[in-house]
mmCIF file of C-alpha atoms in Angstrom:
data_model
loop_
_atom_site.group_PDB
_atom_site.id
_atom_site.type_symbol
_atom_site.label_atom_id
_atom_site.label_comp_id
_atom_site.label_asym_id
_atom_site.label_seq_id
_atom_site.Cartn_x
_atom_site.Cartn_y
_atom_site.Cartn_z
ATOM 1 C CA MET A 21 82.569 92.888 117.805
ATOM 2 C CA ALA A 22 85.888 91.046 117.987
ATOM 3 C CA LEU A 23 86.685 92.276 121.493
ATOM 4 C CA ARG A 24 83.355 91.005 122.796
ATOM 5 C CA ALA A 25 84.175 87.565 121.384
ATOM 6 C CA SER A 26 87.520 87.393 123.181
ATOM 7 C CA CYS A 27 86.302 89.154 126.341
ATOM 8 C CA PRO A 28 82.600 88.384 126.766
ATOM 9 C CA GLN A 29 82.310 89.688 130.337
ATOM 10 C CA PHE A 30 83.273 92.923 132.074
ATOM 11 C CA ARG A 31 85.118 92.365 135.361
ATOM 12 C CA ILE A 32 84.626 94.768 138.289
ATOM 13 C CA LEU A 33 86.200 94.765 141.743
ATOM 14 C CA VAL A 34 83.721 96.116 144.314
ATOM 15 C CA ILE A 35 85.257 97.431 147.542
ATOM 16 C CA GLY A 36 83.289 98.496 150.596
ATOM 17 C CA LYS A 37 82.222 97.737 154.133
ATOM 18 C CA ALA A 38 79.258 95.484 154.830
ATOM 19 C CA ASN A 39 75.903 97.260 154.458
ATOM 20 C CA THR A 40 77.249 99.902 152.075
ATOM 21 C CA GLY A 41 74.589 98.915 149.554
ATOM 22 C CA LYS A 42 76.810 96.765 147.337
ATOM 23 C CA THR A 43 74.112 94.116 147.002
ATOM 24 C CA THR A 44 71.532 96.650 145.795
ATOM 25 C CA ILE A 45 73.979 98.181 143.307
ATOM 26 C CA LEU A 46 74.784 94.817 141.748
ATOM 27 C CA HIS A 47 71.114 93.912 141.409
ATOM 28 C CA LYS A 48 70.177 97.222 139.797
ATOM 29 C CA VAL A 49 73.100 97.357 137.358
ATOM 30 C CA CYS A 50 72.391 93.787 136.249
ATOM 31 C CA ASN A 51 68.620 94.332 136.005
ATOM 32 C CA ALA A 52 68.154 91.554 138.551
ATOM 33 C CA THR A 53 65.211 91.379 140.917
ATOM 34 C CA PRO A 54 65.784 91.008 144.668
ATOM 35 C CA GLU A 55 64.729 87.379 144.280
ATOM 36 C CA THR A 56 67.337 86.620 141.599
ATOM 37 C CA LYS A 57 69.898 84.100 142.820
ATOM 38 C CA LEU A 58 73.574 84.884 142.509
ATOM 39 C CA ILE A 59 75.924 82.546 140.690
ATOM 40 C CA ILE A 60 79.330 82.286 142.341
ATOM 41 C CA TYR A 61 82.398 80.638 140.824
ATOM 42 C CA ASP A 62 85.825 80.074 142.288
ATOM 43 C CA GLN A 63 89.002 81.215 140.548
ATOM 44 C CA ASN A 64 89.021 78.040 138.452
ATOM 45 C CA GLY A 65 85.491 78.588 137.137
ATOM 46 C CA LYS A 66 83.909 75.921 139.354
ATOM 47 C CA GLU A 67 80.549 76.878 140.791
ATOM 48 C CA VAL A 68 80.592 77.462 144.535
ATOM 49 C CA HIS A 69 77.634 75.970 146.365
ATOM 50 C CA SER A 70 78.677 76.575 149.975
ATOM 51 C CA ASN A 71 77.516 79.823 151.564
ATOM 52 C CA ASP A 72 80.088 79.770 154.328
ATOM 53 C CA HIS A 73 83.254 81.093 152.747
ATOM 54 C CA GLN A 74 82.698 83.541 149.924
ATOM 55 C CA GLY A 75 81.109 86.374 151.904
ATOM 56 C CA TRP A 76 77.881 86.238 149.889
ATOM 57 C CA ARG A 77 74.846 84.003 149.989
ATOM 58 C CA THR A 78 73.258 82.959 146.716
ATOM 59 C CA ASP A 79 70.207 85.053 147.633
ATOM 60 C CA GLY A 80 72.406 88.123 147.124
ATOM 61 C CA THR A 81 72.966 89.100 150.756
ATOM 62 C CA GLU A 82 76.345 89.301 152.435
ATOM 63 C CA SER A 83 77.103 86.466 154.841
ATOM 64 C CA ARG A 84 79.303 86.593 157.909
ATOM 65 C CA GLY A 85 81.749 84.181 156.339
ATOM 66 C CA GLU A 86 85.191 85.255 155.194
ATOM 67 C CA HIS A 87 85.191 87.056 151.867
ATOM 68 C CA ASN A 88 87.182 85.453 149.086
ATOM 69 C CA ILE A 89 88.227 88.107 146.598
ATOM 70 C CA GLU A 90 89.001 85.449 143.980
ATOM 71 C CA HIS A 91 85.399 84.270 143.844
ATOM 72 C CA GLN A 92 83.509 85.508 140.801
ATOM 73 C CA ILE A 93 79.967 86.785 141.364
ATOM 74 C CA THR A 94 77.407 87.135 138.591
ATOM 75 C CA PHE A 95 73.708 86.745 137.797
ATOM 76 C CA PRO A 96 71.919 84.483 135.302
ATOM 77 C CA GLY A 97 72.225 86.046 131.846
ATOM 78 C CA SER A 98 74.530 88.822 133.029
ATOM 79 C CA HIS A 99 77.757 89.746 131.243
ATOM 80 C CA PHE A 100 79.313 91.200 134.380
ATOM 81 C CA ILE A 101 81.704 89.474 136.774
ATOM 82 C CA PHE A 102 82.133 91.011 140.223
ATOM 83 C CA HIS A 103 84.808 90.429 142.836
ATOM 84 C CA ASP A 104 84.082 91.557 146.371
ATOM 85 C CA SER A 105 86.398 93.015 148.987
ATOM 86 C CA ARG A 106 85.577 94.216 152.452
ATOM 87 C CA GLY A 107 86.281 97.829 153.269
ATOM 88 C CA PHE A 108 89.522 98.946 154.848
ATOM 89 C CA GLU A 109 88.584 99.541 158.442
ATOM 90 C CA SER A 110 91.039 100.323 161.210
ATOM 91 C CA GLY A 111 93.686 97.637 161.403
ATOM 92 C CA SER A 112 92.591 95.822 158.240
ATOM 93 C CA VAL A 113 96.110 95.691 156.811
ATOM 94 C CA ASP A 114 95.607 92.123 155.612
ATOM 95 C CA GLU A 115 92.631 93.118 153.481
ATOM 96 C CA MET A 116 94.601 95.915 151.853
ATOM 97 C CA VAL A 117 97.430 93.499 151.047
ATOM 98 C CA THR A 118 94.920 91.034 149.610
ATOM 99 C CA VAL A 119 93.425 93.680 147.314
ATOM 100 C CA ARG A 120 96.828 94.941 146.175
ATOM 101 C CA ASN A 121 98.022 91.416 145.390
ATOM 102 C CA PHE A 122 94.785 90.637 143.573
ATOM 103 C CA LEU A 123 95.077 93.727 141.351
ATOM 104 C CA ARG A 124 98.766 93.151 140.674
ATOM 105 C CA VAL A 125 98.296 89.504 139.690
ATOM 106 C CA ARG A 126 95.267 90.268 137.534
ATOM 107 C CA SER A 127 97.112 93.109 135.787
ATOM 108 C CA ASP A 128 99.799 90.608 134.763
ATOM 109 C CA ARG A 129 97.291 88.270 133.130
ATOM 110 C CA GLU A 130 97.867 88.006 129.405
ATOM 111 C CA LEU A 131 94.232 87.879 128.332
ATOM 112 C CA LEU A 132 91.991 90.935 128.679
ATOM 113 C CA LYS A 133 89.108 88.799 129.928
ATOM 114 C CA ASP A 134 91.138 87.856 133.015
ATOM 115 C CA LYS A 135 92.089 91.408 133.979
ATOM 116 C CA VAL A 136 90.133 93.733 136.260
ATOM 117 C CA HIS A 137 88.453 96.357 134.094
ATOM 118 C CA ALA A 138 87.106 98.777 136.726
ATOM 119 C CA ILE A 139 86.899 99.301 140.487
ATOM 120 C CA TRP A 140 83.810 100.521 142.329
ATOM 121 C CA TYR A 141 84.921 101.874 145.697
ATOM 122 C CA CYS A 142 81.886 102.224 147.985
ATOM 123 C CA VAL A 143 81.974 104.630 150.935
ATOM 124 C CA LEU A 144 79.107 104.405 153.423
ATOM 125 C CA MET A 145 77.686 107.842 154.246
ATOM 126 C CA ASP A 146 75.336 106.412 156.888
ATOM 127 C CA ASP A 147 78.310 106.110 159.196
ATOM 128 C CA SER A 148 79.774 108.009 162.120
ATOM 129 C CA ARG A 149 83.065 108.392 160.209
ATOM 130 C CA PRO A 150 82.561 108.355 156.435
ATOM 131 C CA LEU A 151 85.755 108.254 154.386
ATOM 132 C CA SER A 152 88.022 107.376 157.297
ATOM 133 C CA ASP A 153 91.824 107.434 157.118
ATOM 134 C CA PRO A 154 92.039 103.658 156.503
ATOM 135 C CA GLU A 155 89.642 104.061 153.572
ATOM 136 C CA LEU A 156 91.661 106.941 152.154
ATOM 137 C CA SER A 157 94.834 104.850 152.383
ATOM 138 C CA PHE A 158 93.660 102.870 149.337
ATOM 139 C CA PHE A 159 94.243 105.963 147.199
ATOM 140 C CA LYS A 160 97.871 106.371 148.254
ATOM 141 C CA GLU A 161 98.987 103.838 145.647
ATOM 142 C CA GLY A 162 98.075 103.225 142.033
ATOM 143 C CA THR A 163 95.815 100.483 140.721
ATOM 144 C CA TRP A 164 97.835 99.287 137.723
ATOM 145 C CA GLY A 165 95.812 101.455 135.374
ATOM 146 C CA VAL A 166 92.393 100.192 136.481
ATOM 147 C CA PRO A 167 89.966 103.152 136.713
ATOM 148 C CA VAL A 168 88.372 103.733 140.117
ATOM 149 C CA ILE A 169 84.869 105.134 140.580
ATOM 150 C CA ALA A 170 84.190 106.312 144.142
ATOM 151 C CA ILE A 171 80.567 105.731 145.153
ATOM 152 C CA PHE A 172 79.258 107.470 148.269
ATOM 153 C CA THR A 173 76.299 105.279 149.204
ATOM 154 C CA LYS A 174 73.255 105.969 151.390
ATOM 155 C CA PHE A 175 73.576 109.710 150.919
ATOM 156 C CA ASP A 176 70.042 109.998 152.265
ATOM 157 C CA ALA A 177 71.598 109.909 155.751
ATOM 158 C CA GLN A 178 73.528 113.116 155.048
ATOM 159 C CA ILE A 179 70.349 114.831 153.839
ATOM 160 C CA ASN A 180 68.599 113.805 157.063
ATOM 161 C CA ILE A 181 71.469 115.228 159.109
ATOM 162 C CA ALA A 182 71.307 118.454 157.099
ATOM 163 C CA PHE A 183 67.551 118.649 157.699
ATOM 164 C CA GLY A 184 68.110 118.434 161.463
ATOM 165 C CA LYS A 185 70.795 121.111 161.439
ATOM 166 C CA LEU A 186 68.599 123.469 159.455
ATOM 167 C CA LEU A 187 65.822 123.012 161.997
ATOM 168 C CA GLU A 188 68.326 123.894 164.714
ATOM 169 C CA ASN A 189 69.004 127.101 162.766
ATOM 170 C CA ASN A 190 65.343 128.065 163.135
ATOM 171 C CA LYS A 191 64.252 126.987 159.676
ATOM 172 C CA SER A 192 60.664 125.813 159.316
ATOM 173 C CA ASP A 193 59.966 122.188 158.448
ATOM 174 C CA GLN A 194 59.146 123.154 154.866
ATOM 175 C CA GLU A 195 62.256 125.340 154.481
ATOM 176 C CA ALA A 196 64.502 122.679 155.987
ATOM 177 C CA PHE A 197 63.021 120.009 153.739
ATOM 178 C CA GLN A 198 63.591 122.121 150.626
ATOM 179 C CA GLU A 199 67.111 123.254 151.544
ATOM 180 C CA ALA A 200 68.462 120.015 153.036
ATOM 181 C CA PRO A 201 69.683 118.385 149.773
ATOM 182 C CA GLN A 202 71.719 121.448 148.761
ATOM 183 C CA TYR A 203 73.066 121.916 152.280
ATOM 184 C CA ALA A 204 74.086 118.237 152.425
ATOM 185 C CA GLU A 205 75.832 118.641 149.064
ATOM 186 C CA GLU A 206 77.805 121.650 150.322
ATOM 187 C CA VAL A 207 78.907 119.764 153.446
ATOM 188 C CA PHE A 208 79.844 116.783 151.306
ATOM 189 C CA GLN A 209 81.970 118.926 149.000
ATOM 190 C CA GLU A 210 83.738 120.644 151.881
ATOM 191 C CA GLN A 211 84.266 117.784 154.331
ATOM 192 C CA TYR A 212 84.556 114.662 152.195
ATOM 193 C CA LEU A 213 85.171 115.370 148.527
ATOM 194 C CA SER A 214 87.969 117.779 149.385
ATOM 195 C CA ARG A 215 89.751 114.963 151.237
ATOM 196 C CA LEU A 216 89.317 112.615 148.298
ATOM 197 C CA LYS A 217 90.807 115.202 145.944
ATOM 198 C CA SER A 218 93.912 115.529 148.126
ATOM 199 C CA VAL A 219 95.084 111.908 147.754
ATOM 200 C CA PRO A 220 97.983 110.948 145.430
ATOM 201 C CA TYR A 221 95.818 108.696 143.217
ATOM 202 C CA GLN A 222 92.375 110.222 142.878
ATOM 203 C CA PRO A 223 89.448 108.191 141.540
ATOM 204 C CA LYS A 224 88.642 108.858 137.890
ATOM 205 C CA LYS A 225 85.016 109.616 138.759
ATOM 206 C CA TRP A 226 82.899 109.971 141.866
ATOM 207 C CA MET A 227 79.201 110.096 142.673
ATOM 208 C CA HIS A 228 76.764 109.665 145.534
ATOM 209 C CA LEU A 229 73.727 107.415 145.647
ATOM 210 C CA LYS A 230 70.420 107.971 147.407
ATOM 211 C CA ASP A 231 66.853 106.690 147.163
ATOM 212 C CA MET A 232 68.163 103.237 146.314
ATOM 213 C CA ASP A 233 64.985 101.708 147.709
ATOM 214 C CA LYS A 234 63.006 103.258 144.849
ATOM 215 C CA GLN A 235 62.417 101.025 141.851
ATOM 216 C CA GLU A 236 62.955 103.835 139.351
ATOM 217 C CA ASN A 237 66.514 104.373 140.597
ATOM 218 C CA ASN A 238 68.373 101.973 138.295
ATOM 219 C CA CYS A 239 71.934 103.248 138.865
ATOM 220 C CA SER A 240 72.084 104.788 135.388
ATOM 221 C CA GLU A 241 74.420 107.511 136.672
ATOM 222 C CA LEU A 242 76.865 104.858 137.904
ATOM 223 C CA VAL A 243 76.786 103.252 134.466
ATOM 224 C CA GLU A 244 77.561 106.588 132.782
ATOM 225 C CA LYS A 245 80.303 107.461 135.262
ATOM 226 C CA THR A 246 81.943 104.083 134.737
ATOM 227 C CA ALA A 247 81.853 104.447 130.970
ATOM 228 C CA ALA A 248 83.344 107.940 131.213
ATOM 229 C CA ALA A 249 86.140 106.670 133.491
ATOM 230 C CA ILE A 250 87.397 104.127 130.942
ATOM 231 C CA ASP A 251 90.073 105.589 128.675
ATOM 232 C CA ASN A 252 90.462 102.588 126.383
ATOM 233 C CA ASN A 253 87.933 102.931 123.543
ATOM 234 C CA GLY A 254 87.538 99.207 123.009
ATOM 235 C CA LEU A 255 87.066 98.482 126.702
ATOM 236 C CA ARG A 256 84.555 101.321 127.009
ATOM 237 C CA SER A 257 82.584 99.904 124.100
ATOM 238 C CA LEU A 258 82.691 96.481 125.746
ATOM 239 C CA PHE A 259 81.318 97.898 128.997
ATOM 240 C CA ILE A 260 78.522 99.720 127.207
ATOM 241 C CA SER A 261 77.608 96.656 125.168
ATOM 242 C CA VAL A 262 77.335 94.336 128.175
ATOM 243 C CA GLN A 263 75.150 96.765 130.134
ATOM 244 C CA ALA A 264 72.445 96.883 127.465
ATOM 245 C CA LYS A 265 69.946 98.369 129.949
ATOM 246 C CA ASP A 266 70.938 101.995 129.162
ATOM 247 C CA LEU A 267 69.887 102.584 125.574
ATOM 248 C CA LYS A 268 70.847 106.282 125.658
ATOM 249 C CA LEU A 269 74.422 105.397 126.560
ATOM 250 C CA ASN A 270 74.577 102.846 123.741
ATOM 251 C CA ILE A 271 73.448 105.525 121.297
ATOM 252 C CA LYS A 272 76.002 108.015 122.637
ATOM 253 C CA GLU A 273 78.789 105.482 122.205
ATOM 254 C CA ALA A 274 77.659 104.632 118.678
ATOM 255 C CA ILE A 275 77.731 108.315 117.730
ATOM 256 C CA ARG A 276 81.099 108.851 119.419
ATOM 257 C CA TYR A 277 82.561 105.807 117.703
ATOM 258 C CA SER A 278 81.368 107.043 114.337
ATOM 259 C CA GLY A 279 83.486 110.164 114.872
ATOM 260 C CA LYS A 280 80.636 112.657 115.135
ATOM 261 C CA ILE A 281 81.618 113.558 118.685
ATOM 262 C CA GLY A 282 84.884 113.129 120.519
ATOM 263 C CA SER A 283 83.792 111.747 123.868
ATOM 264 C CA ILE A 284 80.887 110.678 125.972
ATOM 265 C CA PRO A 285 79.368 113.726 127.647
ATOM 266 C CA THR A 286 79.189 113.754 131.439
ATOM 267 C CA ASP A 287 77.483 116.045 133.878
ATOM 268 C CA GLU A 288 80.747 117.320 135.331
#
């Protein structure tokens, strides 16, 4: 299609603390194996060979070096470009300013290929304080029209906590095991999702991820949520076309585009 010719890659800003599972998400969405080497370019399109400054090593793991939000991360053969930002921990005002400036400047770019097309905001649930006040502060301002998908990663930790609490309530091991996922979901809705829904600029979509160590978990829900969050028909079609891994979503978009249905169905 014409849009694909002028904008061959879909650009995503990924925000989240270290160890939130960003590396795993990128690999799964791009159909890359853990051994696949990243390709990293600077803002001028020059390949970055040093592993000391961009916050990522070419083996796909996060380094201790300073993150550079302008660096463009991709995989061989992929049509995605990722930009990485650290999470907004206590006192990380500079990082927030960096992200805001990055989004503002990119929104002013004339060409669609240079703009940010979506934001994946990762919140670590294997944490003593998930969705802290500094993290919520991101949602107090707009994102220049860029849709935000909130991803609550490592939700397995919340299920484990729920399992322990059910045991404390005199449930048997089998009962606690069976009831823990639903109990964790109820706690999540009450304690965390309610806070996210109270912010001035809510994310367009949200989801939680678990069992990311399993090969069959290919982040297909994240792909569908991202597609559903994009209001622009052309940009949505671009996203779906570059993530060719999900054939069902491609078929849904083809049917929607033909006018037989009005929108992509979601599970919400």
